[in-house]
Amino acid sequence: TCKEAMQRFKNEGITGTNVTSPFKDEVMEYISFPDRISSLLSSANTVILKEGKLHSYNTDYYGVKNTLEEYLSSTGNTLAEKGKPLSALVVGAGGAGKAAALAVADMGMEVYFANRSSHAAKPFAEKIGAQYTPLAEIPLLLPQTDILIYNLGMEIDQLKGVSLEGKVLFEANYTHPNMASSGASEYIDGRFWLYNQAIPAFRIFTGEEPCTKAMREVMGI
């Protein structure tokens, strides 16, 4: 359980840990000092122990924000030349989805936050200035969407057979992607999310800069 893991973490001299699904939300119960992002998200993927107190961070946020900033600043990218705020449709309201929604909201995008249930997704969308939408409305939103950020482990019916021409699709799942052949004009591999969340996590754990060239070589990106 998460409780047992946190007890071992504090009692066995461990100073830092990565937190993965499904414990990213639950771990916040044990945190004394959350940073701004993990506090807003009520979710953390990086925890360190300082002077007997647990500090939390959510580097998934940077996995999205830094990846998209690099993409939008790339040569020849037409989205960067629109001259008006971009729109992003974030599908899935788990820990990764919430991090993605906050990241694109902080980037000044118009954000639609889609999830099967409104219970958790709608209040969070309101908190960050996004708009909650049920999955059934995704086909109606796609024509006005520039970037689709997909955080689910399967392809939903609402996207099957739907044209994604002219869209940028960024998928979180890097081990078994479902949307790589979706027909989107641009597909951003989830390994870039993994890479860009790992860089700040490495800094938090070690206080040093990682060798990003070696990281890219190992990840094949």
XYZ file of C-alpha atoms in Angstrom, residues 39-218:
180
model
C -0.301 21.327 -4.716
C -2.522 22.523 -7.575
C -2.725 19.035 -9.024
C -3.082 17.245 -5.667
C -0.775 14.759 -7.332
C 2.970 14.077 -7.253
C 5.402 11.829 -9.083
C 8.584 12.910 -7.273
C 9.107 12.918 -3.503
C 12.215 13.731 -1.493
C 12.936 13.615 2.239
C 14.557 16.699 3.786
C 15.157 16.991 7.504
C 12.497 14.393 8.238
C 9.817 16.056 6.098
C 8.446 14.932 2.733
C 8.518 17.397 -0.165
C 6.546 16.709 -3.355
C 6.899 17.721 -7.002
C 5.121 16.848 -10.216
C 7.515 16.714 -13.138
C 4.860 15.338 -15.515
C 3.904 18.995 -15.866
C 7.321 19.747 -17.371
C 7.113 16.622 -19.504
C 4.239 18.322 -21.306
C 5.183 21.986 -21.052
C 8.818 21.651 -22.091
C 8.037 19.194 -24.889
C 5.404 21.459 -26.417
C 7.509 24.595 -25.999
C 10.347 22.883 -27.862
C 7.945 21.681 -30.540
C 6.287 25.078 -31.000
C 9.626 26.824 -31.303
C 10.863 24.374 -33.920
C 11.580 25.599 -37.440
C 8.661 25.547 -39.819
C 5.972 24.841 -37.253
C 2.834 26.567 -38.521
C 1.037 26.476 -35.152
C 3.600 28.905 -33.727
C 2.646 31.391 -36.436
C -1.115 31.453 -35.839
C -1.015 34.755 -34.032
C -3.764 33.764 -31.594
C -3.979 31.484 -28.556
C -3.799 27.803 -29.371
C -6.449 25.369 -28.212
C -5.690 22.053 -26.551
C -7.976 19.104 -25.907
C -6.703 16.966 -23.024
C -8.286 13.515 -22.851
C -8.134 11.656 -19.539
C -8.285 13.102 -16.022
C -5.776 10.920 -14.198
C -2.564 12.299 -12.739
C -0.907 12.672 -16.140
C -3.994 14.269 -17.649
C -4.267 16.847 -14.882
C -0.590 17.700 -15.246
C -1.024 18.111 -18.990
C -4.073 20.337 -18.587
C -2.312 22.615 -16.105
C 0.777 22.803 -18.327
C -1.085 23.949 -21.439
C -3.237 26.307 -19.367
C -0.057 27.905 -18.004
C 1.145 28.218 -21.601
C -1.862 30.428 -22.318
C -3.817 27.924 -24.380
C -7.559 27.519 -24.430
C -7.999 24.166 -22.700
C -10.744 21.570 -22.971
C -10.524 18.776 -20.408
C -12.350 15.620 -21.481
C -13.113 12.663 -19.252
C -15.725 9.943 -18.928
C -16.786 11.195 -15.493
C -17.214 14.813 -14.435
C -16.792 14.052 -10.705
C -13.105 14.944 -10.474
C -12.494 16.446 -13.889
C -15.006 19.297 -13.814
C -13.889 20.899 -10.492
C -10.260 20.658 -11.556
C -11.005 22.199 -14.952
C -12.734 25.117 -13.239
C -9.792 25.572 -10.867
C -7.284 26.025 -13.695
C -9.513 27.984 -16.069
C -10.186 25.077 -18.433
C -13.512 23.796 -19.716
C -14.708 20.308 -18.822
C -16.279 18.307 -21.627
C -17.725 14.775 -21.669
C -16.147 12.278 -24.067
C -19.252 12.341 -26.262
C -18.510 15.952 -27.243
C -14.975 15.281 -28.469
C -15.973 15.010 -32.164
C -17.625 18.445 -31.899
C -14.531 20.019 -30.339
C -11.944 18.574 -32.710
C -12.517 21.094 -35.535
C -11.419 23.915 -33.218
C -8.591 21.965 -31.570
C -4.933 22.529 -32.435
C -3.324 20.072 -30.025
C -4.759 16.791 -28.727
C -3.057 15.382 -25.616
C -4.065 11.768 -25.095
C -3.610 10.163 -21.664
C -5.669 6.965 -21.821
C -4.478 3.390 -22.193
C -6.860 2.560 -25.040
C -8.384 4.287 -28.038
C -11.838 5.567 -27.186
C -14.797 5.114 -29.545
C -15.179 8.878 -29.918
C -11.885 9.034 -31.849
C -12.266 5.944 -34.003
C -12.669 6.897 -37.640
C -12.463 10.622 -36.836
C -10.117 12.716 -38.969
C -7.203 14.265 -37.085
C -5.814 15.961 -40.159
C -4.212 19.281 -39.242
C -3.922 18.297 -35.576
C -0.901 17.769 -33.362
C -1.323 14.615 -31.282
C 0.800 14.156 -28.149
C 0.343 10.747 -26.525
C 1.438 9.970 -22.975
C 1.707 6.194 -23.435
C 5.229 5.479 -24.676
C 5.333 1.707 -24.113
C 2.145 0.684 -25.947
C 0.912 3.739 -27.876
C -2.604 3.532 -29.250
C -2.712 6.653 -31.381
C 0.551 6.602 -33.356
C -1.347 5.644 -36.539
C -4.290 7.953 -35.942
C -3.716 10.090 -39.021
C -2.794 13.230 -37.106
C -0.664 15.653 -39.106
C 1.973 15.634 -36.356
C 2.514 12.914 -33.747
C 4.670 13.575 -30.664
C 5.997 10.383 -29.138
C 5.410 9.840 -25.410
C 9.125 9.262 -24.969
C 9.576 13.037 -25.206
C 7.208 13.408 -22.246
C 9.260 10.835 -20.331
C 12.495 12.591 -21.262
C 11.340 16.088 -20.317
C 9.883 14.986 -16.984
C 13.068 13.071 -16.139
C 15.331 16.116 -16.493
C 13.800 18.142 -13.608
C 13.402 14.935 -11.564
C 17.137 14.290 -11.910
C 17.880 17.855 -10.776
C 15.603 17.449 -7.745
C 17.157 14.118 -6.739
C 20.814 15.027 -7.301
C 21.158 18.810 -7.477
C 23.089 18.291 -10.703
C 22.440 18.619 -14.422
C 21.842 15.381 -16.368
C 23.626 14.511 -19.593
C 20.697 15.087 -21.925
C 22.637 13.849 -24.950
C 23.135 10.465 -23.304
C 19.487 10.397 -22.230
C 18.318 10.960 -25.796
C 20.644 8.302 -27.142
C 19.417 5.714 -24.646
